[in-house]
PDB file of C-alpha atoms in Angstrom:
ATOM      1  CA  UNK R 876      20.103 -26.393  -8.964  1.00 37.00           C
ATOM      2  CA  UNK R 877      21.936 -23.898  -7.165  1.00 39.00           C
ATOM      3  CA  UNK R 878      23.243 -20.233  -7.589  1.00 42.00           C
ATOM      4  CA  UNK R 879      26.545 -19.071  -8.180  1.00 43.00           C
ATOM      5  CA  UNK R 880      27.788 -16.767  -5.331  1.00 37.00           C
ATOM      6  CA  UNK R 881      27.431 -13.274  -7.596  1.00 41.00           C
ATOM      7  CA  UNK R 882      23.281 -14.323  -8.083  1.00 45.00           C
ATOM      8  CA  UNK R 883      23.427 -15.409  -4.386  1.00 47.00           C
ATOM      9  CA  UNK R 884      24.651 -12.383  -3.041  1.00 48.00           C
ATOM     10  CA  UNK R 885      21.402  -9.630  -3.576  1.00 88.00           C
ATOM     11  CA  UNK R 886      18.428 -11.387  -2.199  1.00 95.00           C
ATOM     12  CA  UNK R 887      20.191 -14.298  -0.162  1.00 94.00           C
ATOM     13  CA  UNK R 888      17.263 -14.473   2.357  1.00 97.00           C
ATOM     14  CA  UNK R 889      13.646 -14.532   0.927  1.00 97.00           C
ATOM     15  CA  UNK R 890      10.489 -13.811   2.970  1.00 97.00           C
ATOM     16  CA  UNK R 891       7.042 -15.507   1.896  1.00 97.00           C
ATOM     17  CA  UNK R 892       4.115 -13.908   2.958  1.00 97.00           C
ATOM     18  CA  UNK R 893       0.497 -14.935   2.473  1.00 94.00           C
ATOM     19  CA  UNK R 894      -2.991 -14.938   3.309  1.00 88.00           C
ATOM     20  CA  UNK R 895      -3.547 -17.792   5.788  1.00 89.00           C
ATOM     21  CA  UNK R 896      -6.354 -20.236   5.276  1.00 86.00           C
ATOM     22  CA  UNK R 897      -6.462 -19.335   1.883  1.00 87.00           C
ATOM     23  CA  UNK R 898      -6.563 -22.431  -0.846  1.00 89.00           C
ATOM     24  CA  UNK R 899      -5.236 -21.124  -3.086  1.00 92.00           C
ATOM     25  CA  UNK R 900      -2.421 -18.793  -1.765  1.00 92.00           C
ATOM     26  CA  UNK R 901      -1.343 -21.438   0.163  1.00 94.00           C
ATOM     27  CA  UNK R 902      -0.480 -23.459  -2.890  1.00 94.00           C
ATOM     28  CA  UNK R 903       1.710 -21.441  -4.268  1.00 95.00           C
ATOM     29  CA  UNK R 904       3.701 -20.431  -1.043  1.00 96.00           C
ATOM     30  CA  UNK R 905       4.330 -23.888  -1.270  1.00 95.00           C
ATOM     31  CA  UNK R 906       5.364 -23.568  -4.821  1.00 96.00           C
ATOM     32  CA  UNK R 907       7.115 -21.108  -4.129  1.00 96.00           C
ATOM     33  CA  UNK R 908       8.645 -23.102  -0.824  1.00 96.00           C
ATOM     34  CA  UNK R 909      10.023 -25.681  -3.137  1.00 95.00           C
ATOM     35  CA  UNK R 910      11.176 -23.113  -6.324  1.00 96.00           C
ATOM     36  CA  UNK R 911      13.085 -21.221  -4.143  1.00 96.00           C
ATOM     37  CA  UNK R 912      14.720 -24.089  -1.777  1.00 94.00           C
ATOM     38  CA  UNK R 913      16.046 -25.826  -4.896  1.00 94.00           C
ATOM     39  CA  UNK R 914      17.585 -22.754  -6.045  1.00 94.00           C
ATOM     40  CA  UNK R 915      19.616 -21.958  -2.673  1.00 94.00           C
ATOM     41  CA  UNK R 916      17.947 -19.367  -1.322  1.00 95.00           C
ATOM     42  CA  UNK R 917      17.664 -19.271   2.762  1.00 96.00           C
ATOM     43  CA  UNK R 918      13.737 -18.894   3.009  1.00 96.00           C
ATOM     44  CA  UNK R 919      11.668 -17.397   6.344  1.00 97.00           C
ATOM     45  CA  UNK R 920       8.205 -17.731   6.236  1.00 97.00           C
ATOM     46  CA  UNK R 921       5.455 -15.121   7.945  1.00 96.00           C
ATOM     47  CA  UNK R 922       4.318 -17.322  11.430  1.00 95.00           C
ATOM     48  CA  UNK R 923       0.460 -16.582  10.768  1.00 95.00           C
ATOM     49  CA  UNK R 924       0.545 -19.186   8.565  1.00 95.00           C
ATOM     50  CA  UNK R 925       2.260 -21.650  10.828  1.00 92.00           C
ATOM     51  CA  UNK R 926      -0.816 -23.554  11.392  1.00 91.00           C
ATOM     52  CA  UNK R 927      -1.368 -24.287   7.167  1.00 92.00           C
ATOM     53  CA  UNK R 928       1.989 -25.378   5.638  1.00 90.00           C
ATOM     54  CA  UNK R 929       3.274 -28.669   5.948  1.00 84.00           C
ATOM     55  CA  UNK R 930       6.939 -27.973   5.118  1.00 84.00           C
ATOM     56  CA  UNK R 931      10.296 -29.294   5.709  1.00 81.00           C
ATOM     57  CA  UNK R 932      12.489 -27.494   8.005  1.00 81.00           C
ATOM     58  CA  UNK R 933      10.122 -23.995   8.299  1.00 91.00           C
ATOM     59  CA  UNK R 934      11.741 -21.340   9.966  1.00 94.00           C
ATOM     60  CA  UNK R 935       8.845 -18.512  11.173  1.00 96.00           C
ATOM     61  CA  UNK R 936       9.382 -15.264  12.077  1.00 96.00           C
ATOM     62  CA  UNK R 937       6.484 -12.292  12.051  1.00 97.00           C
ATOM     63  CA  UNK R 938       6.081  -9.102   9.250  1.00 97.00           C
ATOM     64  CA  UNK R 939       9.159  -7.296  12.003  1.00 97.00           C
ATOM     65  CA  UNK R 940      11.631 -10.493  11.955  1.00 98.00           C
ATOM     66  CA  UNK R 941      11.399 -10.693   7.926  1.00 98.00           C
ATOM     67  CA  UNK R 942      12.178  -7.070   7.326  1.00 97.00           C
ATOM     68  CA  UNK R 943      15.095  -6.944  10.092  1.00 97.00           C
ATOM     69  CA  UNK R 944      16.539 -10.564   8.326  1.00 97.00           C
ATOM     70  CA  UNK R 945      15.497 -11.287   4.582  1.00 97.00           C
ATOM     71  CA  UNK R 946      16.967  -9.255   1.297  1.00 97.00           C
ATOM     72  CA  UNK R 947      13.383  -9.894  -0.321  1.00 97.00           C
ATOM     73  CA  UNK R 948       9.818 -10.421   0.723  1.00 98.00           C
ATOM     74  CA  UNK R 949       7.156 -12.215  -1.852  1.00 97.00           C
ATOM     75  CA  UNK R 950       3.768 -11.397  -0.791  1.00 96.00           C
ATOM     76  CA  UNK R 951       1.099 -13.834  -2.474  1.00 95.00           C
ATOM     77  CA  UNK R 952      -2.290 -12.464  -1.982  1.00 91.00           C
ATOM     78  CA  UNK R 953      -4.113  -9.349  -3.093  1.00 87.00           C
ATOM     79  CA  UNK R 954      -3.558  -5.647  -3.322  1.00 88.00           C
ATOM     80  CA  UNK R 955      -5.267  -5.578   0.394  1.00 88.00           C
ATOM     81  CA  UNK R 956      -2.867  -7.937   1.813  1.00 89.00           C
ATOM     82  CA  UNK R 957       0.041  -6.514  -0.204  1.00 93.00           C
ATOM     83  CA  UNK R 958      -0.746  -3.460   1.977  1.00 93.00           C
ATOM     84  CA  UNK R 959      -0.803  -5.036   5.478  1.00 93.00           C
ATOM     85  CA  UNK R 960       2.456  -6.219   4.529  1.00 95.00           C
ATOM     86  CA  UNK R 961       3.558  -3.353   3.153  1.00 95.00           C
ATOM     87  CA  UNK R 962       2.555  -1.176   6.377  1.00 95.00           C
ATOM     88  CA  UNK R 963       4.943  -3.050   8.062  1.00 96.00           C
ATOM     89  CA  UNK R 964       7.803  -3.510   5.471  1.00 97.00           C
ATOM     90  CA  UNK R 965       8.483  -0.343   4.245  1.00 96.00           C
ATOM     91  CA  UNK R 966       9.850   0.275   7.741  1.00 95.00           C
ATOM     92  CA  UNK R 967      13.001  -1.529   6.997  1.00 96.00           C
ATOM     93  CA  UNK R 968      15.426  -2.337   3.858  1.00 93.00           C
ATOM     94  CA  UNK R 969      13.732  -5.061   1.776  1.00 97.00           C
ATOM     95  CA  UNK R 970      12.642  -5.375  -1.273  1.00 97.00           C
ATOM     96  CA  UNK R 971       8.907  -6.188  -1.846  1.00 97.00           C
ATOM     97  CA  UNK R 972       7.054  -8.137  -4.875  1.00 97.00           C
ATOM     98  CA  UNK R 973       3.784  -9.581  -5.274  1.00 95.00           C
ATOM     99  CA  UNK R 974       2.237 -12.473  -6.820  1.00 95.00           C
ATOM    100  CA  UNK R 975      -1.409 -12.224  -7.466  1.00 91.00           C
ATOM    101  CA  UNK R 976      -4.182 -14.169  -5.604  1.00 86.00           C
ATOM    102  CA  UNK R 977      -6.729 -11.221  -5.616  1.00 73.00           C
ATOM    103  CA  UNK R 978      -8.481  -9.317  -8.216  1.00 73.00           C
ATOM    104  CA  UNK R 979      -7.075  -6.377  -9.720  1.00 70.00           C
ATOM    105  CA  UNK R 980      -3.612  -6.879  -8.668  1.00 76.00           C
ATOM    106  CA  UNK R 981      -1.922  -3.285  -9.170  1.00 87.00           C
ATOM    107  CA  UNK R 982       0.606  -4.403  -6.618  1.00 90.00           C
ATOM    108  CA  UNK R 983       0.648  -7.693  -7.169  1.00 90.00           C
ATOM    109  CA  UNK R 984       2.843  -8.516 -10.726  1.00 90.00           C
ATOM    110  CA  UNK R 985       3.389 -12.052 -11.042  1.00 94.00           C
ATOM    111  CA  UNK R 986       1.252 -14.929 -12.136  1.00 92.00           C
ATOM    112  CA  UNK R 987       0.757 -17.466  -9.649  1.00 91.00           C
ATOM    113  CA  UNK R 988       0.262 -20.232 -12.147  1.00 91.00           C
ATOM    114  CA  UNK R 989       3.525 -18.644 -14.396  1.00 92.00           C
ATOM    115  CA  UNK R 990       6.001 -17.131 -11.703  1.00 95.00           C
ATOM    116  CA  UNK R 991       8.932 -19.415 -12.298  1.00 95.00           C
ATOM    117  CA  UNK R 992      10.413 -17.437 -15.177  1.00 95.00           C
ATOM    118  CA  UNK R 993       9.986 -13.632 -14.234  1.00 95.00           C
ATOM    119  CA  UNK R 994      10.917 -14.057 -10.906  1.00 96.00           C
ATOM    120  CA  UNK R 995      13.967 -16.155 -11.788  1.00 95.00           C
ATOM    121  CA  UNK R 996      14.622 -12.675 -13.877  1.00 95.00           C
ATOM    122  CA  UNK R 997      14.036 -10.874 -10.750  1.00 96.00           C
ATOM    123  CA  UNK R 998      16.017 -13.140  -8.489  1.00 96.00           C
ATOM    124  CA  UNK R 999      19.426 -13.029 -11.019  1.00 94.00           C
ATOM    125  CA  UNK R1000      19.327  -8.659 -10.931  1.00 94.00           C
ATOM    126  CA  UNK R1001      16.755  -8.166 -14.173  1.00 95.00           C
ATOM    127  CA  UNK R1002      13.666  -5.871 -12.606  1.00 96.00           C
ATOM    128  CA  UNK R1003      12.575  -2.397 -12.125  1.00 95.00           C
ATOM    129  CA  UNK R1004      12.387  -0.802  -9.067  1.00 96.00           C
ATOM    130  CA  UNK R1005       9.965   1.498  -7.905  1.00 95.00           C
ATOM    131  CA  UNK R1006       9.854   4.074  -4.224  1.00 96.00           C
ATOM    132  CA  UNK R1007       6.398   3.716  -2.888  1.00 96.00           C
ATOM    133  CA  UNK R1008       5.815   6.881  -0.344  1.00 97.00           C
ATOM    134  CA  UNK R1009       3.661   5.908   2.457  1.00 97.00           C
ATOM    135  CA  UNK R1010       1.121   8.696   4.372  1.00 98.00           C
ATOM    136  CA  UNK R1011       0.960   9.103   8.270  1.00 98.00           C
ATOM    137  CA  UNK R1012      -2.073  10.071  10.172  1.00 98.00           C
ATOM    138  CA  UNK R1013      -1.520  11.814  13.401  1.00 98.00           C
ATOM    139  CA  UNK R1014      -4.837  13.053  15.577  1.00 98.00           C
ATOM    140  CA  UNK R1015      -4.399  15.719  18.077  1.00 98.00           C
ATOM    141  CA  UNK R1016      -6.694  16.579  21.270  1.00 97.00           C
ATOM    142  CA  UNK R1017      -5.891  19.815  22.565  1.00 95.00           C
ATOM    143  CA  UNK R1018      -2.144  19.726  20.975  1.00 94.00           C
ATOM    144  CA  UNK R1019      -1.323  16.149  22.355  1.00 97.00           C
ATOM    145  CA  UNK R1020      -0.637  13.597  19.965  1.00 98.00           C
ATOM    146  CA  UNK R1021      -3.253  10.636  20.741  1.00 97.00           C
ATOM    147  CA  UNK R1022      -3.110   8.305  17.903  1.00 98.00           C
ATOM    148  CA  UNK R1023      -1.298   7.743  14.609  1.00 97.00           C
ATOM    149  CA  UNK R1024      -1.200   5.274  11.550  1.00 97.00           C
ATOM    150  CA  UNK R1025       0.325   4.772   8.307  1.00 97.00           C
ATOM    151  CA  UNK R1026      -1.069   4.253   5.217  1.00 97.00           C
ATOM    152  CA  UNK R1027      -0.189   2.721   1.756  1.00 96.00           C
ATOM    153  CA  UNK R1028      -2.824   3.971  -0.059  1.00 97.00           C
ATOM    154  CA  UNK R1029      -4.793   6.362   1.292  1.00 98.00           C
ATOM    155  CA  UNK R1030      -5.767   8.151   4.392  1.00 98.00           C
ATOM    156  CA  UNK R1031      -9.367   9.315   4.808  1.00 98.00           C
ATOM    157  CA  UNK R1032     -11.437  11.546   7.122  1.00 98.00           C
ATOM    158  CA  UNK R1033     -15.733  10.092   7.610  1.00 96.00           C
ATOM    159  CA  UNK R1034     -17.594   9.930  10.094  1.00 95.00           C
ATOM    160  CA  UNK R1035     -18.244   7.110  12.020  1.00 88.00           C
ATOM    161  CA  UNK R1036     -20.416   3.992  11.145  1.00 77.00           C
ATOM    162  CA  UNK R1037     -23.138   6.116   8.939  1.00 79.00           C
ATOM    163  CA  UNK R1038     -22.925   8.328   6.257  1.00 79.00           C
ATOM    164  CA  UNK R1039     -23.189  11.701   8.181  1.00 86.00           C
ATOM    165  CA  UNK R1040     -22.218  15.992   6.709  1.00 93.00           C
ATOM    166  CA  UNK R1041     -19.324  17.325   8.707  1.00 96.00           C
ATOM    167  CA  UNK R1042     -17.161  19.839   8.758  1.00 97.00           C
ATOM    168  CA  UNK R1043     -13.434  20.861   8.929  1.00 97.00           C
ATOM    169  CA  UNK R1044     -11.279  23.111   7.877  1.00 98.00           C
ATOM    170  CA  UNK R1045      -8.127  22.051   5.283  1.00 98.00           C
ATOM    171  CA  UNK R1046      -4.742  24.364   6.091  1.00 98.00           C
ATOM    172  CA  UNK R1047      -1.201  23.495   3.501  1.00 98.00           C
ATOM    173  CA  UNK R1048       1.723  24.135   5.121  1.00 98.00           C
ATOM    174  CA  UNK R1049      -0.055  26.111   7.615  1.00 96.00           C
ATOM    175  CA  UNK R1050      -1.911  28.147   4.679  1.00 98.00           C
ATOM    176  CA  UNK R1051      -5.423  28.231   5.008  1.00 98.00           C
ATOM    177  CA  UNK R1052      -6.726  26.576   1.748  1.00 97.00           C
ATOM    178  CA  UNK R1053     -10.619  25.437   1.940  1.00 95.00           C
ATOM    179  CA  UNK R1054     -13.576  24.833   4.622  1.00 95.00           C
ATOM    180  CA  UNK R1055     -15.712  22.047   3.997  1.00 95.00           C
ATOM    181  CA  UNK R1056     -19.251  20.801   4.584  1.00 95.00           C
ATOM    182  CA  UNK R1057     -18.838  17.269   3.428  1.00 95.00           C
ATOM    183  CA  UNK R1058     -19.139  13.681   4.121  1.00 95.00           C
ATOM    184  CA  UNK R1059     -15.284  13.439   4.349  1.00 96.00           C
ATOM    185  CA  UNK R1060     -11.721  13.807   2.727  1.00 97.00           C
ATOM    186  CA  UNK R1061      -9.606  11.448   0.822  1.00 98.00           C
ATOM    187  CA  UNK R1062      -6.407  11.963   0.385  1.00 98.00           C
ATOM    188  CA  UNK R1063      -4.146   9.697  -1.808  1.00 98.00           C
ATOM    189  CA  UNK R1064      -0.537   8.510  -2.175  1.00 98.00           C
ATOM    190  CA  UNK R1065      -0.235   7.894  -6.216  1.00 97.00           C
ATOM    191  CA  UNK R1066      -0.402   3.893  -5.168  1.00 96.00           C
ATOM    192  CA  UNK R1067      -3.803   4.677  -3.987  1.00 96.00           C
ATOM    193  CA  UNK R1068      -5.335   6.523  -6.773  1.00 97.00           C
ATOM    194  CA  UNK R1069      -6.157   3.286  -8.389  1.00 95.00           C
ATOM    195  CA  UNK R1070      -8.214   2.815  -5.624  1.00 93.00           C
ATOM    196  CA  UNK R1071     -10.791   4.216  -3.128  1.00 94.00           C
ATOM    197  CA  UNK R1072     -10.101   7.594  -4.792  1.00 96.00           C
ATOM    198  CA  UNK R1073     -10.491   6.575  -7.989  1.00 95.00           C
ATOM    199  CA  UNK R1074     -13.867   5.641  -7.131  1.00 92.00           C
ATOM    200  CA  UNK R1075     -14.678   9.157  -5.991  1.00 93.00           C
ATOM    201  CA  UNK R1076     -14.005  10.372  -9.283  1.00 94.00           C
ATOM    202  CA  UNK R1077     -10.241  11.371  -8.335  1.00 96.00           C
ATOM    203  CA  UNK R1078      -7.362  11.379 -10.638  1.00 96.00           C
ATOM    204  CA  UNK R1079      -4.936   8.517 -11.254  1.00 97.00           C
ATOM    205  CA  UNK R1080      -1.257   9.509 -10.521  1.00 97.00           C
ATOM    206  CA  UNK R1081       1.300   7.716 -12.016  1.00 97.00           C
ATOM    207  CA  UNK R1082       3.722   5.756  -9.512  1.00 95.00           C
ATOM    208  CA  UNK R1083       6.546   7.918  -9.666  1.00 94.00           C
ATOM    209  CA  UNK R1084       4.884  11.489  -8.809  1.00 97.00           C
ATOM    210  CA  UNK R1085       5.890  12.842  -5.787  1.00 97.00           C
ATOM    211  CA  UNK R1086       2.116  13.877  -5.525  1.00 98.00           C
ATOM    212  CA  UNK R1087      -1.031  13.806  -2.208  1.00 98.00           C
ATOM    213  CA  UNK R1088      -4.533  14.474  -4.056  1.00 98.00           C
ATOM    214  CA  UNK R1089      -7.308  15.421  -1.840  1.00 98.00           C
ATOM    215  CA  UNK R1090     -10.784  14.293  -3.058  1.00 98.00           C
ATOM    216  CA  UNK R1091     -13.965  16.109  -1.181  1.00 96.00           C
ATOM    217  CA  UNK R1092     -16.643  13.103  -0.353  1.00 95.00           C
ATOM    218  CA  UNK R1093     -19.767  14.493  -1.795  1.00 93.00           C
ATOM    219  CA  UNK R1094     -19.208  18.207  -0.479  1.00 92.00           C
ATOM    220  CA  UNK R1095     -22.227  19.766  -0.080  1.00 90.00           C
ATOM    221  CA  UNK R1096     -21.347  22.950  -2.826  1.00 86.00           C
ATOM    222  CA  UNK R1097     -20.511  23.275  -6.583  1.00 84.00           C
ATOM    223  CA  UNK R1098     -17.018  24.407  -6.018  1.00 87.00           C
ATOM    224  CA  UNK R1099     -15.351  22.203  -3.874  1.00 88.00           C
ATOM    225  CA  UNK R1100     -12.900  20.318  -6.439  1.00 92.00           C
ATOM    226  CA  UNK R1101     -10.231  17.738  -6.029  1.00 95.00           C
ATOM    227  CA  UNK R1102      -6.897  19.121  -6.099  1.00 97.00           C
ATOM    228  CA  UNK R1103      -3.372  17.896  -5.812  1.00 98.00           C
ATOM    229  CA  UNK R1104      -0.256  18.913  -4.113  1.00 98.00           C
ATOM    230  CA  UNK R1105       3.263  18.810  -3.699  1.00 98.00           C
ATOM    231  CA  UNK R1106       4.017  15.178  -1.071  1.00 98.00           C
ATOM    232  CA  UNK R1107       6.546  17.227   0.979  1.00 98.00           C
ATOM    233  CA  UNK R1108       3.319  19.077   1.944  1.00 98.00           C
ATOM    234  CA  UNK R1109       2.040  18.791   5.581  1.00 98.00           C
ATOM    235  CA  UNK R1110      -2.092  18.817   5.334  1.00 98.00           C
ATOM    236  CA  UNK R1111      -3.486  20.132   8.733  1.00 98.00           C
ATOM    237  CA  UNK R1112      -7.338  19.329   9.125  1.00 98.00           C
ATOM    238  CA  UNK R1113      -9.218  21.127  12.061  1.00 98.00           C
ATOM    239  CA  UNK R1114     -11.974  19.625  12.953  1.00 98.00           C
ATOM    240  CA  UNK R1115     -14.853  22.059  14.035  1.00 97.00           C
ATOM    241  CA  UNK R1116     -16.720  22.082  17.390  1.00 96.00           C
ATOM    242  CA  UNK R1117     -20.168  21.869  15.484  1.00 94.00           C
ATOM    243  CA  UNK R1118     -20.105  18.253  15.025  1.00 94.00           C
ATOM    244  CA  UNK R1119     -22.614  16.411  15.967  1.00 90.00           C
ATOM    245  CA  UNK R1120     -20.929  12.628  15.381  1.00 89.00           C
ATOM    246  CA  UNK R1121     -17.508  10.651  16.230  1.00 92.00           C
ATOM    247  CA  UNK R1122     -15.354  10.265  12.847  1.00 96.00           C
ATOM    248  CA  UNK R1123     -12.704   8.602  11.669  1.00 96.00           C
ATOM    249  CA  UNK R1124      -9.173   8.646  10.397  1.00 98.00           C
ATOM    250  CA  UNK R1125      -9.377   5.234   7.902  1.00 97.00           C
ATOM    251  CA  UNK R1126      -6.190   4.433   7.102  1.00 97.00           C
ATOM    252  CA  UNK R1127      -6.167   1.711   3.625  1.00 95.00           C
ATOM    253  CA  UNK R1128      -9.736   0.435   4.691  1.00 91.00           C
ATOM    254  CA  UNK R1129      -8.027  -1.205   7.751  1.00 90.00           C
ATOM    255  CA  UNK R1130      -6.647   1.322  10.607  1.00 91.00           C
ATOM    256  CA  UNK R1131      -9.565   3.476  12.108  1.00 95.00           C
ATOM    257  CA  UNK R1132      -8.254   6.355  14.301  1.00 97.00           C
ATOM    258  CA  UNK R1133     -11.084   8.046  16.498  1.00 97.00           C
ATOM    259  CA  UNK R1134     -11.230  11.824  15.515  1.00 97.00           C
ATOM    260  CA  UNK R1135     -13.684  14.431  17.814  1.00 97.00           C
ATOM    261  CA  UNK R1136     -14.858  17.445  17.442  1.00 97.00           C
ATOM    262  CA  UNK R1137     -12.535  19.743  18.018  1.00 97.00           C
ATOM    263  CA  UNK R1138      -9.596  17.576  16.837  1.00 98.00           C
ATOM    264  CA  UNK R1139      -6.337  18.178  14.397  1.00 98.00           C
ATOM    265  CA  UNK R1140      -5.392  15.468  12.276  1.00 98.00           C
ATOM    266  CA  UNK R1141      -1.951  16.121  10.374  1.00 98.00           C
ATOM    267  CA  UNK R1142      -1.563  13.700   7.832  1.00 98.00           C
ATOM    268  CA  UNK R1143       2.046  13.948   5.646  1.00 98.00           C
ATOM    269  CA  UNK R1144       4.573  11.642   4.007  1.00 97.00           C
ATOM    270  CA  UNK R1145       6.819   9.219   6.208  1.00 96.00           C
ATOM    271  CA  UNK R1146      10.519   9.214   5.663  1.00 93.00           C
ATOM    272  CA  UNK R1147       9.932   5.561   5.163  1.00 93.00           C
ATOM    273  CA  UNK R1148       9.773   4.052   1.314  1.00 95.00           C
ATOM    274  CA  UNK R1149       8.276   0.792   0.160  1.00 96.00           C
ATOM    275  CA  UNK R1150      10.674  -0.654  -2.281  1.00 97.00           C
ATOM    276  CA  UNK R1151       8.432  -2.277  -4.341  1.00 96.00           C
ATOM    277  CA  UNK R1152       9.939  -4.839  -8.018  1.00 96.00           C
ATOM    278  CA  UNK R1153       8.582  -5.301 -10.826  1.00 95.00           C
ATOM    279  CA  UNK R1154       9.691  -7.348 -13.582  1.00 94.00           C
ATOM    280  CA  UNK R1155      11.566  -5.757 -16.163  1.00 94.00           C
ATOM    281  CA  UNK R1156       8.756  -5.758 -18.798  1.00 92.00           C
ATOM    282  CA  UNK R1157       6.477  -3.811 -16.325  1.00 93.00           C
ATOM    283  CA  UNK R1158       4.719  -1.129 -18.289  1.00 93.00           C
ATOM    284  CA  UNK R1159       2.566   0.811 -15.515  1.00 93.00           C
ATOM    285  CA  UNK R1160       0.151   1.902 -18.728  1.00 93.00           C
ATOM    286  CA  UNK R1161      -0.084  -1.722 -19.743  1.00 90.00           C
ATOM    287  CA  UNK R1162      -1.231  -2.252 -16.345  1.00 89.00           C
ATOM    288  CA  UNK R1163      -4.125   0.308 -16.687  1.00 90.00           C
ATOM    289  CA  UNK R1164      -5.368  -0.547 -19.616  1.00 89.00           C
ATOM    290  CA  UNK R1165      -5.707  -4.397 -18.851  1.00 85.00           C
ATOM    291  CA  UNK R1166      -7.388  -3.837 -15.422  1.00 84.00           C
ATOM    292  CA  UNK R1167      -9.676  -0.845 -16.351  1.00 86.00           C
ATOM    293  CA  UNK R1168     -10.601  -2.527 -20.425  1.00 82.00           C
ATOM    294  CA  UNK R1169      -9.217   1.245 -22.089  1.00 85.00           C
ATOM    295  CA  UNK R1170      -9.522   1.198 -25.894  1.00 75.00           C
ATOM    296  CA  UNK R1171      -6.591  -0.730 -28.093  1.00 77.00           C
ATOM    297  CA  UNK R1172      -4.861   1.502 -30.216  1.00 79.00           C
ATOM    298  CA  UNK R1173      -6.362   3.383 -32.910  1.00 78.00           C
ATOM    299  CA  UNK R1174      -3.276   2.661 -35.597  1.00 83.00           C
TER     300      UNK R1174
END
């Protein structure tokens, strides 16, 4: 079938995205391949996974060439590779949405053996949107800028290869808030407090907060607590001259910066947005309570 020209005219050109040499995420790009041909739709598919789909009439471009030229990007995979993607995507104006091939799938909404249906919802205009603010990493030698990153979910200051005490200093806005003897610093974008940071024992923060929570890895005192702060905040760390080790800026488990002693690392929030859909009957609290088993309801 085909669409009309007022469904046609939102999401025209579709990206598809997915995790190459992977079974079963390959079977539904192809799924989706065919779903989305019959309806119309111009389709461009990510060229890392030129080598495993056997297609008719592929056009390829890579993660840039899909955000400069498609309305909408479907990312099959997990929450990790919705956040490769999402690195790169967030730097232009496309939607993003995610079918699930992983395993807790907080990113990653739709069903890949049940998609058909709530993403023909999501196709005709019928979805939620939701702003995703990213983090950026810079690290500073001696006031020069020497490496930066973005992150999705999180960016986070450890030393390198072994678990190791350092110590830094953490300045707000310039304001002088806490020095820490620790083995490191998490600090989360509410996308990734469902994630590393959770595991640290930090608090979840609902999608929409405009909200950075810094979590102190196993600080060597009783007083050092996690605390979070306004996202329009610029967090300065200084990195003191006592170290002993290398560290690391980690940004999402995937981009390692190289951080000395003596170092600054600003980390704050880009001007860049992921524009991540959901379907309509999205319920963030539903979402919680499946992945993480929370009680039913009392009455």
């Amino acid at each position: 079938m085909s669409l009309d020209s007022k469904q046609q005219s939102q999401f025209k050109t579709i990206g598809l995205i997915g995790k190459p040499q992977h079974s079963e995420a390959l079977q539904t790009l192809t799924s989706l391949y065919f779903f989305l041909q019959a309806r119309g739709h111009s389709i461009i598919v990510d060229i890392r996974l030129a080598d495993d789909l056997e297609l008719p009439q592929i056009r390829y471009e890579d993660l840039v060439g899909i955000g400069q030229k498609c309305d909408l990007a479907i990312v099959v995979g997990g929450d990790g590779y919705m956040l490769g993607a999402a690195r790169v995507l967030a730097r232009f104006d496309i939607s993003v949405i995610g079918v699930n091939r992983g395993n807790l799938g907080f990113l990653t909404d739709l069903d890949p053996e049940d998609f058909e249906k709530p993403l023909t919802e999501v196709l005709e205009g019928t979805y939620q949107t939701e702003n995703r603010f990213l983090l950026e990493a810079q690290v500073y030698s001696h006031g020069h800028l020497k490496s930066s990153s973005t992150a999705v979910n999180e960016a986070v200051l450890h030393p390198d290869k072994i678990a190791h005490m350092i110590e830094f200093e953490v300045y707000v806005n310039d304001n002088f808030m806490i020095n820490q003897r620790a083995d490191g610093l998490i600090l989360s974008t509410p996308t990734g407090s469902t994630a590393y940071s959770l595991s640290g024992g930090g608090p979840i923060l609902t999608p929409k907060l405009d909200a950075i929570s810094l979590l102190p890895m196993f600080p060597h005192t009783l007083n050092s607590r996690p605390i979070v702060i306004d996202a329009n905040s610029v967090v300065r760390l200084k990195i003191a001259q006592s170290n002993t080790t290398e560290m690391q800026i980690s940004c999402d488990s995937h981009v390692n910066l190289s951080v000395l002693p003596g170092d600054e690392v600003v980390i704050k929030k880009t001007q860049h947005q992921l524009k991540l859909l959901h379907p309509q009957n999205y319920n963030y609290f539903h979402v919680l309570h499946n992945k993480f088993g929370w009680g039913n309801k009392l009455f």
